[in-house]
PDB file of C-alpha atoms in Angstrom:
ATOM      1  CA  GLY A   1       6.333   6.862 -32.511  1.00 63.00           C
ATOM      2  CA  GLU A   2       7.379   5.631 -29.348  1.00 71.00           C
ATOM      3  CA  ASP A   3       5.152   2.805 -27.503  1.00 88.00           C
ATOM      4  CA  VAL A   4       4.548   0.899 -24.615  1.00 92.00           C
ATOM      5  CA  GLU A   5       2.691  -2.076 -24.772  1.00 94.00           C
ATOM      6  CA  GLN A   6       1.256  -4.734 -21.797  1.00 95.00           C
ATOM      7  CA  SER A   7      -1.060  -7.042 -20.915  1.00 91.00           C
ATOM      8  CA  LEU A   8      -4.439  -5.676 -19.819  1.00 91.00           C
ATOM      9  CA  PHE A   9      -5.206  -8.206 -17.230  1.00 95.00           C
ATOM     10  CA  LEU A  10      -3.647 -10.725 -15.189  1.00 97.00           C
ATOM     11  CA  SER A  11      -4.936 -13.314 -12.403  1.00 97.00           C
ATOM     12  CA  VAL A  12      -2.653 -15.387  -9.847  1.00 97.00           C
ATOM     13  CA  ARG A  13      -3.612 -17.137  -6.574  1.00 97.00           C
ATOM     14  CA  GLU A  14      -2.265 -15.908  -3.292  1.00 97.00           C
ATOM     15  CA  GLY A  15       0.774 -17.190  -2.386  1.00 97.00           C
ATOM     16  CA  ASP A  16       1.656 -17.697  -6.284  1.00 97.00           C
ATOM     17  CA  SER A  17       4.625 -15.862  -8.560  1.00 97.00           C
ATOM     18  CA  SER A  18       3.091 -13.012 -10.785  1.00 97.00           C
ATOM     19  CA  VAL A  19       4.863 -12.051 -14.021  1.00 97.00           C
ATOM     20  CA  ILE A  20       3.858  -8.746 -15.485  1.00 98.00           C
ATOM     21  CA  ASN A  21       4.810  -8.318 -19.280  1.00 97.00           C
ATOM     22  CA  CYS A  22       5.976  -4.560 -20.978  1.00 96.00           C
ATOM     23  CA  THR A  23       7.693  -4.371 -24.457  1.00 96.00           C
ATOM     24  CA  TYR A  24       8.591  -0.875 -25.308  1.00 92.00           C
ATOM     25  CA  THR A  25       9.619   0.325 -29.046  1.00 88.00           C
ATOM     26  CA  ASP A  26      12.090   3.500 -27.932  1.00 80.00           C
ATOM     27  CA  SER A  27      15.729   2.055 -28.187  1.00 77.00           C
ATOM     28  CA  SER A  28      17.078   5.471 -26.479  1.00 77.00           C
ATOM     29  CA  SER A  29      14.967   4.283 -23.355  1.00 74.00           C
ATOM     30  CA  THR A  30      17.150   5.451 -20.261  1.00 78.00           C
ATOM     31  CA  TYR A  31      14.793   4.260 -17.432  1.00 84.00           C
ATOM     32  CA  LEU A  32      12.315   2.000 -17.338  1.00 90.00           C
ATOM     33  CA  TYR A  33       9.576   2.224 -14.095  1.00 91.00           C
ATOM     34  CA  TRP A  34       7.060   0.384 -12.694  1.00 95.00           C
ATOM     35  CA  TYR A  35       4.092   1.755 -10.810  1.00 95.00           C
ATOM     36  CA  LYS A  36       1.438   0.694  -9.057  1.00 96.00           C
ATOM     37  CA  GLN A  37      -2.210   2.131  -8.638  1.00 95.00           C
ATOM     38  CA  GLU A  38      -4.483   0.846  -6.072  1.00 93.00           C
ATOM     39  CA  PRO A  39      -8.617   1.228  -6.547  1.00 88.00           C
ATOM     40  CA  GLY A  40      -9.041   4.745  -5.670  1.00 82.00           C
ATOM     41  CA  ALA A  41      -5.548   6.363  -5.938  1.00 85.00           C
ATOM     42  CA  GLY A  42      -2.458   8.044  -7.927  1.00 88.00           C
ATOM     43  CA  LEU A  43       0.203   6.030  -8.944  1.00 92.00           C
ATOM     44  CA  GLN A  44       3.269   4.971  -6.929  1.00 91.00           C
ATOM     45  CA  LEU A  45       6.428   4.478  -8.059  1.00 90.00           C
ATOM     46  CA  LEU A  46       7.060   0.700  -7.421  1.00 92.00           C
ATOM     47  CA  THR A  47      10.547   0.037  -8.322  1.00 92.00           C
ATOM     48  CA  TYR A  48      13.073   1.156 -11.744  1.00 89.00           C
ATOM     49  CA  ILE A  49      15.484  -0.050 -14.017  1.00 91.00           C
ATOM     50  CA  PHE A  50      18.070   1.931 -15.461  1.00 87.00           C
ATOM     51  CA  SER A  51      19.170   0.975 -18.769  1.00 85.00           C
ATOM     52  CA  ASN A  52      22.527  -0.712 -18.633  1.00 87.00           C
ATOM     53  CA  MET A  53      21.325  -3.038 -15.970  1.00 89.00           C
ATOM     54  CA  ASP A  54      19.906  -6.567 -16.424  1.00 93.00           C
ATOM     55  CA  MET A  55      17.944  -7.239 -13.454  1.00 95.00           C
ATOM     56  CA  LYS A  56      17.219  -5.398 -10.298  1.00 94.00           C
ATOM     57  CA  GLN A  57      15.770  -7.055  -6.995  1.00 95.00           C
ATOM     58  CA  ASP A  58      13.829  -5.418  -4.293  1.00 91.00           C
ATOM     59  CA  GLN A  59      12.416  -7.575  -1.539  1.00 94.00           C
ATOM     60  CA  ARG A  60       9.812  -9.281  -3.488  1.00 96.00           C
ATOM     61  CA  LEU A  61      10.023  -7.832  -6.807  1.00 96.00           C
ATOM     62  CA  THR A  62      12.178  -8.684  -9.732  1.00 97.00           C
ATOM     63  CA  VAL A  63      12.607  -6.540 -12.462  1.00 97.00           C
ATOM     64  CA  LEU A  64      14.337  -8.266 -15.472  1.00 97.00           C
ATOM     65  CA  LEU A  65      15.444  -5.772 -19.012  1.00 95.00           C
ATOM     66  CA  ASN A  66      15.932  -7.663 -22.043  1.00 94.00           C
ATOM     67  CA  LYS A  67      17.247  -4.416 -24.039  1.00 91.00           C
ATOM     68  CA  LYS A  68      17.715  -6.533 -27.556  1.00 91.00           C
ATOM     69  CA  ASP A  69      14.607  -7.483 -27.294  1.00 93.00           C
ATOM     70  CA  LYS A  70      12.826  -4.361 -25.703  1.00 92.00           C
ATOM     71  CA  HIS A  71      11.262  -6.129 -23.115  1.00 95.00           C
ATOM     72  CA  LEU A  72      10.443  -5.576 -19.359  1.00 95.00           C
ATOM     73  CA  SER A  73       9.318  -7.822 -16.788  1.00 97.00           C
ATOM     74  CA  LEU A  74       7.971  -6.880 -13.013  1.00 97.00           C
ATOM     75  CA  ARG A  75       7.986 -10.661 -11.313  1.00 98.00           C
ATOM     76  CA  ILE A  76       6.254 -10.585  -7.665  1.00 97.00           C
ATOM     77  CA  ALA A  77       6.808 -13.527  -5.537  1.00 97.00           C
ATOM     78  CA  ASP A  78       4.381 -14.985  -3.013  1.00 97.00           C
ATOM     79  CA  THR A  79       1.934 -12.448  -4.421  1.00 98.00           C
ATOM     80  CA  GLN A  80      -0.689 -11.185  -2.111  1.00 97.00           C
ATOM     81  CA  THR A  81      -4.394  -9.643  -2.196  1.00 95.00           C
ATOM     82  CA  GLY A  82      -3.064  -6.041  -1.297  1.00 94.00           C
ATOM     83  CA  ASP A  83      -0.904  -7.054  -4.715  1.00 96.00           C
ATOM     84  CA  SER A  84      -4.224  -6.549  -6.296  1.00 96.00           C
ATOM     85  CA  ALA A  85      -3.882  -3.204  -8.309  1.00 97.00           C
ATOM     86  CA  ILE A  86      -2.898  -2.001 -12.314  1.00 96.00           C
ATOM     87  CA  TYR A  87       0.546  -1.915 -12.905  1.00 97.00           C
ATOM     88  CA  PHE A  88       2.058   0.597 -15.020  1.00 96.00           C
ATOM     89  CA  CYS A  89       4.902  -0.139 -17.178  1.00 95.00           C
ATOM     90  CA  ALA A  90       6.647   3.314 -18.271  1.00 91.00           C
ATOM     91  CA  GLU A  91       9.583   4.453 -20.070  1.00 87.00           C
ATOM     92  CA  SER A  92      11.973   7.455 -20.194  1.00 81.00           C
ATOM     93  CA  ASN A  93      14.537   8.843 -22.455  1.00 67.00           C
ATOM     94  CA  ARG A  94      16.791  11.685 -23.150  1.00 57.00           C
ATOM     95  CA  ASN A  95      15.900  12.878 -26.483  1.00 51.00           C
ATOM     96  CA  ALA A  96      15.729  16.414 -27.135  1.00 42.00           C
ATOM     97  CA  GLY A  97      12.540  18.190 -26.131  1.00 48.00           C
ATOM     98  CA  ASN A  98      11.376  15.030 -24.858  1.00 44.00           C
ATOM     99  CA  ASN A  99      13.146  14.375 -21.569  1.00 49.00           C
ATOM    100  CA  ARG A 100      10.531  15.338 -19.452  1.00 57.00           C
ATOM    101  CA  LYS A 101       7.873  13.070 -20.191  1.00 70.00           C
ATOM    102  CA  LEU A 102       7.004   9.291 -19.465  1.00 82.00           C
ATOM    103  CA  ILE A 103       5.765   7.302 -22.108  1.00 86.00           C
ATOM    104  CA  TRP A 104       3.225   4.871 -19.998  1.00 91.00           C
ATOM    105  CA  GLY A 105       1.481   1.305 -20.971  1.00 93.00           C
ATOM    106  CA  LEU A 106      -2.168   1.184 -20.278  1.00 94.00           C
ATOM    107  CA  GLY A 107      -1.566  -0.857 -17.708  1.00 95.00           C
ATOM    108  CA  THR A 108      -2.177  -4.702 -16.439  1.00 96.00           C
ATOM    109  CA  SER A 109      -4.916  -5.282 -13.983  1.00 96.00           C
ATOM    110  CA  LEU A 110      -3.564  -7.934 -11.398  1.00 97.00           C
ATOM    111  CA  ALA A 111      -6.261  -9.708  -9.283  1.00 97.00           C
ATOM    112  CA  VAL A 112      -5.253 -12.039  -6.573  1.00 96.00           C
ATOM    113  CA  ASN A 113      -7.553 -14.829  -6.191  1.00 93.00           C
ATOM    114  CA  PRO A 114      -7.456 -15.991  -2.345  1.00 89.00           C
TER     115      PRO A 114
ATOM    116  CA  ASP B   1       7.794  12.161   1.777  1.00 66.00           C
ATOM    117  CA  VAL B   2       7.131  14.478  -1.622  1.00 63.00           C
ATOM    118  CA  LYS B   3       3.742  15.227  -1.454  1.00 90.00           C
ATOM    119  CA  VAL B   4       1.310  16.127  -4.288  1.00 95.00           C
ATOM    120  CA  THR B   5      -1.890  17.158  -3.170  1.00 96.00           C
ATOM    121  CA  GLN B   6      -5.125  17.628  -5.789  1.00 96.00           C
ATOM    122  CA  SER B   7      -7.452  20.152  -3.964  1.00 92.00           C
ATOM    123  CA  SER B   8     -10.415  18.032  -4.871  1.00 93.00           C
ATOM    124  CA  ARG B   9     -11.482  14.198  -4.768  1.00 93.00           C
ATOM    125  CA  TYR B  10     -14.160  14.173  -6.386  1.00 95.00           C
ATOM    126  CA  LEU B  11     -16.214  17.212  -8.507  1.00 97.00           C
ATOM    127  CA  VAL B  12     -19.535  17.185 -10.116  1.00 97.00           C
ATOM    128  CA  LYS B  13     -20.122  20.278 -12.677  1.00 97.00           C
ATOM    129  CA  ARG B  14     -22.529  21.039 -15.023  1.00 97.00           C
ATOM    130  CA  THR B  15     -21.745  21.412 -19.238  1.00 98.00           C
ATOM    131  CA  GLY B  16     -20.696  24.858 -19.824  1.00 97.00           C
ATOM    132  CA  GLU B  17     -18.930  25.390 -16.462  1.00 97.00           C
ATOM    133  CA  LYS B  18     -15.814  27.040 -16.190  1.00 97.00           C
ATOM    134  CA  VAL B  19     -13.485  24.191 -13.963  1.00 97.00           C
ATOM    135  CA  PHE B  20     -10.547  24.382 -12.078  1.00 97.00           C
ATOM    136  CA  LEU B  21      -8.614  21.501 -11.030  1.00 98.00           C
ATOM    137  CA  GLU B  22      -5.474  22.572  -8.773  1.00 97.00           C
ATOM    138  CA  CYS B  23      -2.180  20.821  -7.779  1.00 97.00           C
ATOM    139  CA  VAL B  24       0.000  21.420  -5.517  1.00 97.00           C
ATOM    140  CA  GLN B  25       3.453  19.742  -4.503  1.00 96.00           C
ATOM    141  CA  ASP B  26       5.811  20.674  -1.731  1.00 95.00           C
ATOM    142  CA  MET B  27       9.362  19.471  -3.300  1.00 89.00           C
ATOM    143  CA  ASP B  28      10.362  22.580  -5.246  1.00 91.00           C
ATOM    144  CA  HIS B  29      10.099  19.892  -8.210  1.00 89.00           C
ATOM    145  CA  GLU B  30      10.372  21.952 -12.154  1.00 88.00           C
ATOM    146  CA  ASN B  31       8.394  19.510 -13.610  1.00 88.00           C
ATOM    147  CA  MET B  32       4.476  19.159 -13.158  1.00 91.00           C
ATOM    148  CA  PHE B  33       2.212  16.997 -15.147  1.00 92.00           C
ATOM    149  CA  TRP B  34      -1.283  16.879 -16.080  1.00 96.00           C
ATOM    150  CA  TYR B  35      -3.156  13.509 -17.059  1.00 95.00           C
ATOM    151  CA  ARG B  36      -6.736  12.100 -17.419  1.00 96.00           C
ATOM    152  CA  GLN B  37      -7.059   7.916 -17.120  1.00 94.00           C
ATOM    153  CA  ASP B  38     -10.000   6.377 -18.860  1.00 93.00           C
ATOM    154  CA  PRO B  39     -10.958   2.673 -18.808  1.00 88.00           C
ATOM    155  CA  GLY B  40      -9.227   1.232 -21.598  1.00 86.00           C
ATOM    156  CA  LEU B  41      -6.837   4.098 -22.687  1.00 89.00           C
ATOM    157  CA  GLY B  42      -4.329   4.483 -19.774  1.00 89.00           C
ATOM    158  CA  LEU B  43      -3.080   7.745 -18.920  1.00 91.00           C
ATOM    159  CA  ARG B  44      -3.255   9.941 -21.187  1.00 93.00           C
ATOM    160  CA  LEU B  45      -0.721  13.459 -21.430  1.00 92.00           C
ATOM    161  CA  ILE B  46      -3.006  16.931 -21.377  1.00 95.00           C
ATOM    162  CA  TYR B  47      -0.103  19.441 -20.392  1.00 94.00           C
ATOM    163  CA  PHE B  48       2.808  19.673 -18.831  1.00 90.00           C
ATOM    164  CA  SER B  49       4.868  22.426 -17.474  1.00 91.00           C
ATOM    165  CA  TYR B  50       8.811  22.387 -16.632  1.00 87.00           C
ATOM    166  CA  ASP B  51       9.227  25.359 -15.070  1.00 88.00           C
ATOM    167  CA  VAL B  52       7.327  28.779 -13.590  1.00 92.00           C
ATOM    168  CA  LYS B  53       5.253  30.049 -16.544  1.00 89.00           C
ATOM    169  CA  MET B  54       6.017  27.582 -18.862  1.00 89.00           C
ATOM    170  CA  LYS B  55       3.820  25.166 -20.502  1.00 92.00           C
ATOM    171  CA  GLU B  56       4.019  22.526 -23.197  1.00 90.00           C
ATOM    172  CA  LYS B  57       0.692  20.392 -24.711  1.00 92.00           C
ATOM    173  CA  GLY B  58       0.677  17.025 -24.195  1.00 90.00           C
ATOM    174  CA  ASP B  59      -1.230  14.381 -26.363  1.00 89.00           C
ATOM    175  CA  ILE B  60      -4.555  15.498 -26.072  1.00 95.00           C
ATOM    176  CA  PRO B  61      -4.713  19.360 -24.831  1.00 96.00           C
ATOM    177  CA  GLU B  62      -7.725  20.218 -26.607  1.00 96.00           C
ATOM    178  CA  GLY B  63     -10.718  22.013 -24.281  1.00 97.00           C
ATOM    179  CA  TYR B  64      -8.127  22.317 -21.727  1.00 98.00           C
ATOM    180  CA  SER B  65      -5.599  25.061 -20.523  1.00 97.00           C
ATOM    181  CA  VAL B  66      -3.027  25.340 -18.007  1.00 97.00           C
ATOM    182  CA  SER B  67      -1.700  27.909 -15.335  1.00 97.00           C
ATOM    183  CA  ARG B  68       1.358  27.723 -13.502  1.00 96.00           C
ATOM    184  CA  GLU B  69       2.069  31.398 -11.239  1.00 94.00           C
ATOM    185  CA  LYS B  70       4.444  29.664  -8.556  1.00 96.00           C
ATOM    186  CA  LYS B  71       6.429  26.703  -8.883  1.00 95.00           C
ATOM    187  CA  GLU B  72       4.450  24.609  -6.508  1.00 96.00           C
ATOM    188  CA  ARG B  73       0.805  25.287  -8.108  1.00 97.00           C
ATOM    189  CA  PHE B  74      -0.440  23.761 -11.391  1.00 97.00           C
ATOM    190  CA  SER B  75      -3.709  24.111 -12.550  1.00 97.00           C
ATOM    191  CA  LEU B  76      -6.104  22.653 -15.254  1.00 98.00           C
ATOM    192  CA  ILE B  77      -8.802  24.499 -16.484  1.00 98.00           C
ATOM    193  CA  LEU B  78     -11.891  23.479 -18.308  1.00 97.00           C
ATOM    194  CA  GLU B  79     -13.123  26.228 -20.066  1.00 94.00           C
ATOM    195  CA  SER B  80     -16.293  25.058 -21.298  1.00 97.00           C
ATOM    196  CA  ALA B  81     -17.119  21.526 -19.871  1.00 98.00           C
ATOM    197  CA  SER B  82     -18.350  18.906 -21.739  1.00 98.00           C
ATOM    198  CA  THR B  83     -19.600  15.205 -20.502  1.00 97.00           C
ATOM    199  CA  ASN B  84     -16.870  13.690 -22.683  1.00 97.00           C
ATOM    200  CA  GLN B  85     -14.258  15.576 -20.092  1.00 98.00           C
ATOM    201  CA  THR B  86     -15.837  13.420 -17.379  1.00 98.00           C
ATOM    202  CA  SER B  87     -12.395  11.446 -16.079  1.00 97.00           C
ATOM    203  CA  MET B  88     -10.468  10.833 -13.367  1.00 96.00           C
ATOM    204  CA  TYR B  89      -7.656  13.448 -13.713  1.00 97.00           C
ATOM    205  CA  LEU B  90      -4.416  12.773 -12.259  1.00 96.00           C
ATOM    206  CA  CYS B  91      -1.484  15.560 -11.473  1.00 96.00           C
ATOM    207  CA  ALA B  92       2.063  14.612 -10.820  1.00 92.00           C
ATOM    208  CA  SER B  93       5.551  16.514 -10.259  1.00 91.00           C
ATOM    209  CA  SER B  94       9.206  15.520 -11.010  1.00 86.00           C
ATOM    210  CA  PRO B  95      12.457  16.777 -10.799  1.00 82.00           C
ATOM    211  CA  THR B  96      14.804  17.747 -13.248  1.00 74.00           C
ATOM    212  CA  GLY B  97      18.435  16.207 -13.666  1.00 58.00           C
ATOM    213  CA  THR B  98      17.984  13.635 -11.130  1.00 50.00           C
ATOM    214  CA  LEU B  99      19.381  10.193 -11.151  1.00 43.00           C
ATOM    215  CA  LEU B 100      16.167   8.500 -10.964  1.00 48.00           C
ATOM    216  CA  GLY B 101      15.719  10.730 -14.519  1.00 50.00           C
ATOM    217  CA  THR B 102      11.815  11.602 -14.560  1.00 57.00           C
ATOM    218  CA  GLU B 103      10.509   9.569 -12.008  1.00 76.00           C
ATOM    219  CA  ALA B 104       7.129  11.343 -11.194  1.00 84.00           C
ATOM    220  CA  PHE B 105       5.100  11.254  -7.955  1.00 89.00           C
ATOM    221  CA  PHE B 106       1.500  11.651  -8.305  1.00 93.00           C
ATOM    222  CA  GLY B 107      -1.497  13.032  -6.555  1.00 95.00           C
ATOM    223  CA  GLN B 108      -4.474  10.850  -5.245  1.00 93.00           C
ATOM    224  CA  GLY B 109      -6.217  12.225  -8.369  1.00 94.00           C
ATOM    225  CA  THR B 110      -9.914  14.151  -9.110  1.00 96.00           C
ATOM    226  CA  ARG B 111     -12.873  12.057  -9.887  1.00 96.00           C
ATOM    227  CA  LEU B 112     -14.626  14.834 -12.717  1.00 97.00           C
ATOM    228  CA  THR B 113     -18.400  14.149 -13.295  1.00 98.00           C
ATOM    229  CA  VAL B 114     -19.704  16.384 -15.983  1.00 98.00           C
ATOM    230  CA  VAL B 115     -23.379  16.188 -16.087  1.00 97.00           C
TER     231      VAL B 115
END
């Protein structure tokens, strides 16, 4: 079945770049998302990429998609302490009966050290 | 801004109680979801609804039921709460057929403790 995998923890120093990686199995994925969850809060959509794109940049965030390897990454430039959070990768597709659901990774907990 | 509001941030209930978790969204979204979030297990889908009075089981529906009498409101019901239902519950909504596909907007979460 569909699966999304990501590493559970990442620790970086303030000012460095962070790269959070995600792999997925469903080759029919249409959209891929990155969500951020700050402590004690719900999830917020951070950015997304459509499956026919290779890269998307949005201020400090860069999303890279390697569709051949089914690999998605999120790069955060100049990481700040406020970026400490859990980052979830998710994918959706348009398969019949499944076009309303997102498939989620377990989340990567990013710790930013001063 | 889209707003998804869950009625409680924290709840403590006794084993065997009937528990209602309420969720309201103000953007006329067709789809609504209930997830639970547990350490090491990520987000697990309990139930979802794509229209009023419609519901579909997610990955872990056992011990839960839902109600969607109005488009803006999606309720999660624990018929007889048990300690293994202690968790963070997240409600989400999403529109259908937009350019962003199934982008979901989340409430702030309800941390339920069953004692």
